[in-house]
PDB file of C-alpha atoms in Angstrom:
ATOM      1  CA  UNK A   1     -43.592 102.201 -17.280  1.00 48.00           C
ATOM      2  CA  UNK A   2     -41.106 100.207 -18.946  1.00 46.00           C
ATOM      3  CA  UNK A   3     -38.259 103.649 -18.662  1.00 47.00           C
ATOM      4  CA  UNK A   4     -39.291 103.463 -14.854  1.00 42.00           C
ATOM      5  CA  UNK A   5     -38.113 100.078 -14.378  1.00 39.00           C
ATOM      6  CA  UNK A   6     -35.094 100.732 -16.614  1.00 39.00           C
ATOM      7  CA  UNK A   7     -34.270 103.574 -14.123  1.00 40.00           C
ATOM      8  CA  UNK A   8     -35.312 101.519 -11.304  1.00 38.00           C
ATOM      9  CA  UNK A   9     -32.917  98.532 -12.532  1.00 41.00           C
ATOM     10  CA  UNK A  10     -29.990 100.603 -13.053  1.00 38.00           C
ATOM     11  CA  UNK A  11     -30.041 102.113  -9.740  1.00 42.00           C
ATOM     12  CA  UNK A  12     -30.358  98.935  -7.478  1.00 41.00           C
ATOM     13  CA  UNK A  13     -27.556  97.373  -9.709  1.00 39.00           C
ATOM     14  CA  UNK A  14     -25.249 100.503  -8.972  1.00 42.00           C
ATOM     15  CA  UNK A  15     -26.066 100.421  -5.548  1.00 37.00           C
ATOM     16  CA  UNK A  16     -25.015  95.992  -5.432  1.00 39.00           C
ATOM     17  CA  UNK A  17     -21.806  97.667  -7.105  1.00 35.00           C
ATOM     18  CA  UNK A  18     -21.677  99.990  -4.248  1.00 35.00           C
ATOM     19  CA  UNK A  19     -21.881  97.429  -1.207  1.00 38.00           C
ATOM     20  CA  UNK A  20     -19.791  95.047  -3.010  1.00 38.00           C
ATOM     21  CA  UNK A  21     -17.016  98.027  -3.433  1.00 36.00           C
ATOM     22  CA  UNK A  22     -17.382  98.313   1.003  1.00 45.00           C
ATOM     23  CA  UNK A  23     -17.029  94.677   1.373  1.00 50.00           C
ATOM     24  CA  UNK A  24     -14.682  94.564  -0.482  1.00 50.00           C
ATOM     25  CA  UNK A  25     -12.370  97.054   2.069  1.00 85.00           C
ATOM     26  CA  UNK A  26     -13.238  94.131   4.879  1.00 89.00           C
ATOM     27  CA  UNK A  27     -11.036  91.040   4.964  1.00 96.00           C
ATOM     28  CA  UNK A  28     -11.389  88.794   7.004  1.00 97.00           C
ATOM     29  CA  UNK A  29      -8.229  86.228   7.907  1.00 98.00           C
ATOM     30  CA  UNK A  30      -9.542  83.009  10.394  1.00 97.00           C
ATOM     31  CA  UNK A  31     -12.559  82.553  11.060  1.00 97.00           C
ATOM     32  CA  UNK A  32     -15.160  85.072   9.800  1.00 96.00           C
ATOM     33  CA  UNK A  33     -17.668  86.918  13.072  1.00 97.00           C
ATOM     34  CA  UNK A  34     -19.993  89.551  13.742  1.00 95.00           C
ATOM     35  CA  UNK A  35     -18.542  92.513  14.974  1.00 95.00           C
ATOM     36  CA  UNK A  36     -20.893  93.143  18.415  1.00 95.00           C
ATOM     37  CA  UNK A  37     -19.924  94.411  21.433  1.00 96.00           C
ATOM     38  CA  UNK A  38     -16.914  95.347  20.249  1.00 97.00           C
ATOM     39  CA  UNK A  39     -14.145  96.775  23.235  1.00 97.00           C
ATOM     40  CA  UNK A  40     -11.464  99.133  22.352  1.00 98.00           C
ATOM     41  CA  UNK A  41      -8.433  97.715  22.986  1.00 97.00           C
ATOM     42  CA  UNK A  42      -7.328 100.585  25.625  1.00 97.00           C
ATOM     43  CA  UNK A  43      -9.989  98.806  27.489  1.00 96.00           C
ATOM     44  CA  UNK A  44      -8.909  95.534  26.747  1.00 96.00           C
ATOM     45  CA  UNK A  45      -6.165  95.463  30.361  1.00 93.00           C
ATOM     46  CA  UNK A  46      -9.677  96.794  32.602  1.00 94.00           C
ATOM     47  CA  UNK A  47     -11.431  93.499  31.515  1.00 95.00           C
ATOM     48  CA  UNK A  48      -8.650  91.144  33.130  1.00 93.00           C
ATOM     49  CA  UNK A  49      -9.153  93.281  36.620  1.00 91.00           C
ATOM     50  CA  UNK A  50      -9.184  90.256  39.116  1.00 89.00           C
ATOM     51  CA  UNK A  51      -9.226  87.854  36.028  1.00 92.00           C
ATOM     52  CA  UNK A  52      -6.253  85.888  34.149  1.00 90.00           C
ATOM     53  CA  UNK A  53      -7.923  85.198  31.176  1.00 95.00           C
ATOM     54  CA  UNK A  54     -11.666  85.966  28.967  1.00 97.00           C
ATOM     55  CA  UNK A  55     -12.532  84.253  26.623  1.00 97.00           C
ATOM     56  CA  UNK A  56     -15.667  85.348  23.331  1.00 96.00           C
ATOM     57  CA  UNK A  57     -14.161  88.839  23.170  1.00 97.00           C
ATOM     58  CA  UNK A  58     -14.388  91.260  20.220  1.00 98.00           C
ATOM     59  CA  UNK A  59     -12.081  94.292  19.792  1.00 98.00           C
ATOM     60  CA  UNK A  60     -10.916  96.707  17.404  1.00 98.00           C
ATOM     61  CA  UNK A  61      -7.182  98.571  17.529  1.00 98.00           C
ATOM     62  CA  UNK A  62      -4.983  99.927  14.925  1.00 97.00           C
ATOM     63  CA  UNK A  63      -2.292  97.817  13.728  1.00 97.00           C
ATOM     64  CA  UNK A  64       1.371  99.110  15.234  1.00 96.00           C
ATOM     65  CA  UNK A  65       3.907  95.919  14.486  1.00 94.00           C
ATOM     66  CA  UNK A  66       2.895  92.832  12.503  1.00 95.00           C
ATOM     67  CA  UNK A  67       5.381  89.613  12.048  1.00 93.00           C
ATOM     68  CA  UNK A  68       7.789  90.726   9.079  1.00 91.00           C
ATOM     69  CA  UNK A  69       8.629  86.723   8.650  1.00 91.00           C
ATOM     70  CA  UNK A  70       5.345  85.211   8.171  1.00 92.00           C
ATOM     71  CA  UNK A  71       2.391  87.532   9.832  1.00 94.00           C
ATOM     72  CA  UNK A  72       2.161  85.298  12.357  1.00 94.00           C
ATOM     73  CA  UNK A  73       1.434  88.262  14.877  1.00 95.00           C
ATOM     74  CA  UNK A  74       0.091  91.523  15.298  1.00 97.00           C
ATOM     75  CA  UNK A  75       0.145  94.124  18.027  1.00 95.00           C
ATOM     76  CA  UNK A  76      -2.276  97.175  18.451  1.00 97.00           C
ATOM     77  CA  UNK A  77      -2.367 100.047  20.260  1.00 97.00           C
ATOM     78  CA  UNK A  78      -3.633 100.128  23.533  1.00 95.00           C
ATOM     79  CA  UNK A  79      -2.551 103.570  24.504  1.00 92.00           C
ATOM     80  CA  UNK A  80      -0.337 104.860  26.865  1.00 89.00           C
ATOM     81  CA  UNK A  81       2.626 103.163  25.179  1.00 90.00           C
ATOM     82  CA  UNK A  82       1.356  99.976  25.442  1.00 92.00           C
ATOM     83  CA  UNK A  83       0.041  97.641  22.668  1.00 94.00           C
ATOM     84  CA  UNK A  84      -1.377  93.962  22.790  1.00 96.00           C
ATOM     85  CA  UNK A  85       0.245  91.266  21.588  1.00 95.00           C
ATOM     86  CA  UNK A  86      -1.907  89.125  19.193  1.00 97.00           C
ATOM     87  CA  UNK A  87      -1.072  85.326  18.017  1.00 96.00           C
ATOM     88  CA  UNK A  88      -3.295  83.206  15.565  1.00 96.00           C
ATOM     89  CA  UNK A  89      -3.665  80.077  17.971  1.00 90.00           C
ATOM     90  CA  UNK A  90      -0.435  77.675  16.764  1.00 89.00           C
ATOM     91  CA  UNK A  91      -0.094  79.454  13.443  1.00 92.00           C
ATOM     92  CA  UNK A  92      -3.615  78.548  12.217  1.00 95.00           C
ATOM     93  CA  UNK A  93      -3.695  81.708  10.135  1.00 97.00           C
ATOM     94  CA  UNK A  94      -1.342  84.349   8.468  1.00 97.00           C
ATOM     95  CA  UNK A  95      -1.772  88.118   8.293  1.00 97.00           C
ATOM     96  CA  UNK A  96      -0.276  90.591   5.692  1.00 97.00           C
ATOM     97  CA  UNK A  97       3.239  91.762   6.389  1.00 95.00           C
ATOM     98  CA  UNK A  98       2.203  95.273   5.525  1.00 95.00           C
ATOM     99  CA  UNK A  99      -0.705  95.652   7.776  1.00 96.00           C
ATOM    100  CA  UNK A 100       0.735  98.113  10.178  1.00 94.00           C
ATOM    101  CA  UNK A 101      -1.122 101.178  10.426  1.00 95.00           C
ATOM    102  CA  UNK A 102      -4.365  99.351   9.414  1.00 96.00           C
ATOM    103  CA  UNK A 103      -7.768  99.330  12.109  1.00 97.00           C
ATOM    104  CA  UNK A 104      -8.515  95.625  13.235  1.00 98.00           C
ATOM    105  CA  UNK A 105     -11.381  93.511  14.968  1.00 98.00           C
ATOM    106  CA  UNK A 106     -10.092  90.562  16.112  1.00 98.00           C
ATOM    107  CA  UNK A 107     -11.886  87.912  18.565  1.00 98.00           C
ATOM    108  CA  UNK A 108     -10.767  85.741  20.654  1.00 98.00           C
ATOM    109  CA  UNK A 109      -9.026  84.978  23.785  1.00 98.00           C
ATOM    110  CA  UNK A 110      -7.848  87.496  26.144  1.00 98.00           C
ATOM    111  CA  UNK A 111      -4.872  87.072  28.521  1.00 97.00           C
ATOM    112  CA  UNK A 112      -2.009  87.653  30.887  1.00 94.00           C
ATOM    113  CA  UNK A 113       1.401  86.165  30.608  1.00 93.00           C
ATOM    114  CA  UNK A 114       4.806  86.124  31.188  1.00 94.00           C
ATOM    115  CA  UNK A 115       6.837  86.029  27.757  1.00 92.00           C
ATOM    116  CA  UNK A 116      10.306  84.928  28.296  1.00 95.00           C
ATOM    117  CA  UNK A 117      13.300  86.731  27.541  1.00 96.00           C
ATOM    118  CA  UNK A 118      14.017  83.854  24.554  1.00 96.00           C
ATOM    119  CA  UNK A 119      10.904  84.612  23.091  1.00 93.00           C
ATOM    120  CA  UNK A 120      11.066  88.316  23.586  1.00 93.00           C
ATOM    121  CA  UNK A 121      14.366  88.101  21.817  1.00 94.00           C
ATOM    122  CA  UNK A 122      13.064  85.906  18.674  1.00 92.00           C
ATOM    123  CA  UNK A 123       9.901  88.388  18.248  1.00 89.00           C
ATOM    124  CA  UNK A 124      11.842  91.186  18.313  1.00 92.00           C
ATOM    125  CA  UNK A 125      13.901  89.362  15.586  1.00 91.00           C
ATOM    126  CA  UNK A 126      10.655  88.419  13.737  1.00 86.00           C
ATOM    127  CA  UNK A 127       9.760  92.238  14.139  1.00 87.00           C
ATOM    128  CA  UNK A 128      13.053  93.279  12.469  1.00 88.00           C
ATOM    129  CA  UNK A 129      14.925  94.694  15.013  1.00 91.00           C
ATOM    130  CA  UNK A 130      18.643  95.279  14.678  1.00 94.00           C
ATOM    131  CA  UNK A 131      20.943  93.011  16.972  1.00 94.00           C
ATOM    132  CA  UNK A 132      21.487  95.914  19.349  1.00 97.00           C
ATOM    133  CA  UNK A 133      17.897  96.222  20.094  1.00 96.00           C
ATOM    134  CA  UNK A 134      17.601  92.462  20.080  1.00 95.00           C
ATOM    135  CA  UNK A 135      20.833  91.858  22.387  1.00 95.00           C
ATOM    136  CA  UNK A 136      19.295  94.640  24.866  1.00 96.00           C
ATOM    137  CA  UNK A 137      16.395  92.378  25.830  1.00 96.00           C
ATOM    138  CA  UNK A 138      17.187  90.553  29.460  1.00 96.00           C
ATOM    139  CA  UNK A 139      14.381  90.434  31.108  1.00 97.00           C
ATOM    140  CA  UNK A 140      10.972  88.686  31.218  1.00 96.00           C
ATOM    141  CA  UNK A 141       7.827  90.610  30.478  1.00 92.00           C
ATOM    142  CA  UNK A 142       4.579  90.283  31.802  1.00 91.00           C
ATOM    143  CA  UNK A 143       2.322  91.914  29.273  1.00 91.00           C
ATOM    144  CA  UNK A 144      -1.164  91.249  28.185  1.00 92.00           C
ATOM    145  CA  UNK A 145      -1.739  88.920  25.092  1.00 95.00           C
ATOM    146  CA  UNK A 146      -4.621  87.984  22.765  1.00 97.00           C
ATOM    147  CA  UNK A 147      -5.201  84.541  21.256  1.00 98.00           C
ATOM    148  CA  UNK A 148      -7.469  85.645  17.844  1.00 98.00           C
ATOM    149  CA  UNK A 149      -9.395  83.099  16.251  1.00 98.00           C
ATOM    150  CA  UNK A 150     -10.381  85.564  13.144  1.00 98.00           C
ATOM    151  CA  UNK A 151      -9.188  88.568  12.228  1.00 98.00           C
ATOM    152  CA  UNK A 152     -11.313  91.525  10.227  1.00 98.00           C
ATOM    153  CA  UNK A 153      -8.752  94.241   8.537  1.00 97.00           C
ATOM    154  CA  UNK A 154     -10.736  97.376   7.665  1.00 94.00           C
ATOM    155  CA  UNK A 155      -9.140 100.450   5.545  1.00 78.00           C
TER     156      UNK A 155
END
């Protein structure tokens, strides 16, 4: 009896090791949330038909540029050439510089807006673009952008 409980012991403490291990592959950066009803974000343009803006949405996308200054935003893939822009409210939170390439949920606001060719111009210099690519920028873009309030990073 006692051997059976040994046995028994050891395997539920392997398995704690085990979910501990897989939690430990999830950050989380912002506020922590359930991830429910989760969109892809080469959905995320189809949910702002006849809409400027909604608001409680979760979505997943890989990671394609992050801020190399400070991490202060992220874009994803949204297919078709296109990614979302995301920003962390007014810098309430900071994701890692060498996220790119990464899968993340991320929840929050969802948006359309006209970026400036001055801020264009100073992501593209927070993105590490050389002066050429930088310099080449004249013209506003309307694009679609995500306000996160937490951020999960998976992988």
């Amino acid at each position: 009896m006692k051997i059976n409980f040994l046995i028994l012991a050891v395997c539920a403490s392997g398995w704690c090791i085990s979910a501990k291990a897989q939690d430990e592959k999830r950050t989380v950066y912002g506020k922590d949330f359930t991830i429910a009803n989760v969109v892809d974000a080469a959905k995320l343009p189809s949910l702002l038909d006849n809409k400027t803006e909604v608001d409680n949405v979760v979505a997943k996308g890989k990671v394609t540029a992050v801020c190399k200054a400070m991490g202060c935003w992220m874009k994803v893939d949204a297919g078709d050439g296109q990614e979302i822009m995301i920003k962390f409210g007014d810098h309430d939170f900071f994701m890692p510089k060498d996220c790119d390439g990464k899968t993340a949920y991320f929840t929050g606001k969802l948006f359309k807006k006209v970026t400036s060719v001055r801020e264009l111009k100073h992501l593209a210099e927070d993105a590490g673009k050389s002066k050429e690519e930088i310099d080449a920028i004249t013209t506003p873009k309307e694009e679609i952008q995500f306000t996160a309030t937490g951020v999960i990073l998976v992988g």
